[in-house]
XYZ file of C-alpha atoms in Angstrom:
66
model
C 69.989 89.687 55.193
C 72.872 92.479 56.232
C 75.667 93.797 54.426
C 78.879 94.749 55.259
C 77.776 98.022 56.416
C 74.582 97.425 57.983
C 76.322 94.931 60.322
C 79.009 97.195 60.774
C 76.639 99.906 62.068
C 74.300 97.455 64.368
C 77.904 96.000 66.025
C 79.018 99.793 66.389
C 75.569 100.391 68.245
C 75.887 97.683 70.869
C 79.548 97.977 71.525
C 79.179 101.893 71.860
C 76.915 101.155 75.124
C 80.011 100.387 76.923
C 82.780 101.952 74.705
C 83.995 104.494 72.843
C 84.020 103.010 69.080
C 85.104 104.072 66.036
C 83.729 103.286 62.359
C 84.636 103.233 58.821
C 83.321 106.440 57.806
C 81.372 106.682 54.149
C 82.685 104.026 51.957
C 86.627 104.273 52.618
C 86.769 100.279 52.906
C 88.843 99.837 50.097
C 92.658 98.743 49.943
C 93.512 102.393 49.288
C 90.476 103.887 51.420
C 91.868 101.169 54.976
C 95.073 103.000 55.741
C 92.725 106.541 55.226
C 90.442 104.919 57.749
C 92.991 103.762 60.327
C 94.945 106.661 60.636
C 91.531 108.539 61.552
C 91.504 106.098 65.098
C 92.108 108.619 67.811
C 91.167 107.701 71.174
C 88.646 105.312 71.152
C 89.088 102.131 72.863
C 87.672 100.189 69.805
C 87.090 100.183 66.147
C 84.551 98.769 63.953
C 86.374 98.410 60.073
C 84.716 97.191 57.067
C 86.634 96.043 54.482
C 84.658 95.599 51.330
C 85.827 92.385 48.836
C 87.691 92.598 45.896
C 87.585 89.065 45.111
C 88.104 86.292 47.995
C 91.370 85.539 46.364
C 92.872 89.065 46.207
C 91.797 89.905 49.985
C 93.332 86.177 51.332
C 96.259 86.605 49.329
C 96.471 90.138 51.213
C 96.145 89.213 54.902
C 98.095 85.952 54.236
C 101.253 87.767 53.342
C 100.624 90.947 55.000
């Protein structure tokens, strides 16, 4: 079984073959930590976030009206 951060890593690994990737970094995958993480995206061509759950209600109630 993975977790949110194991698969995050092992989907980093095969897309960084052929990419430049960036990753949530240490455990910023939080509502606050996100916009900490995202503003960290330089100039790779793709990025890898993990958003850890707060409840399936509070996170679908986020990316439904935001």
């Amino acid at each position: 079984m993975f977790g949110k951060t194991s698969t995050r890593e092992i989907v980093s690994h095969v897309l960084e073959t052929e990419h430049t990737v960036f990753k949530t970094k240490k455990n910023f995958n939080s509502m606050r930590g996100l916009p900490i993480t995202c503003s960290q995206i330089e100039n790779e061509e793709l990025a890898v976030i993990e958003m850890g759950m707060d409840g399936l209600r509070t996170n679908s109630k986020t990316f439904k009206n935001g």
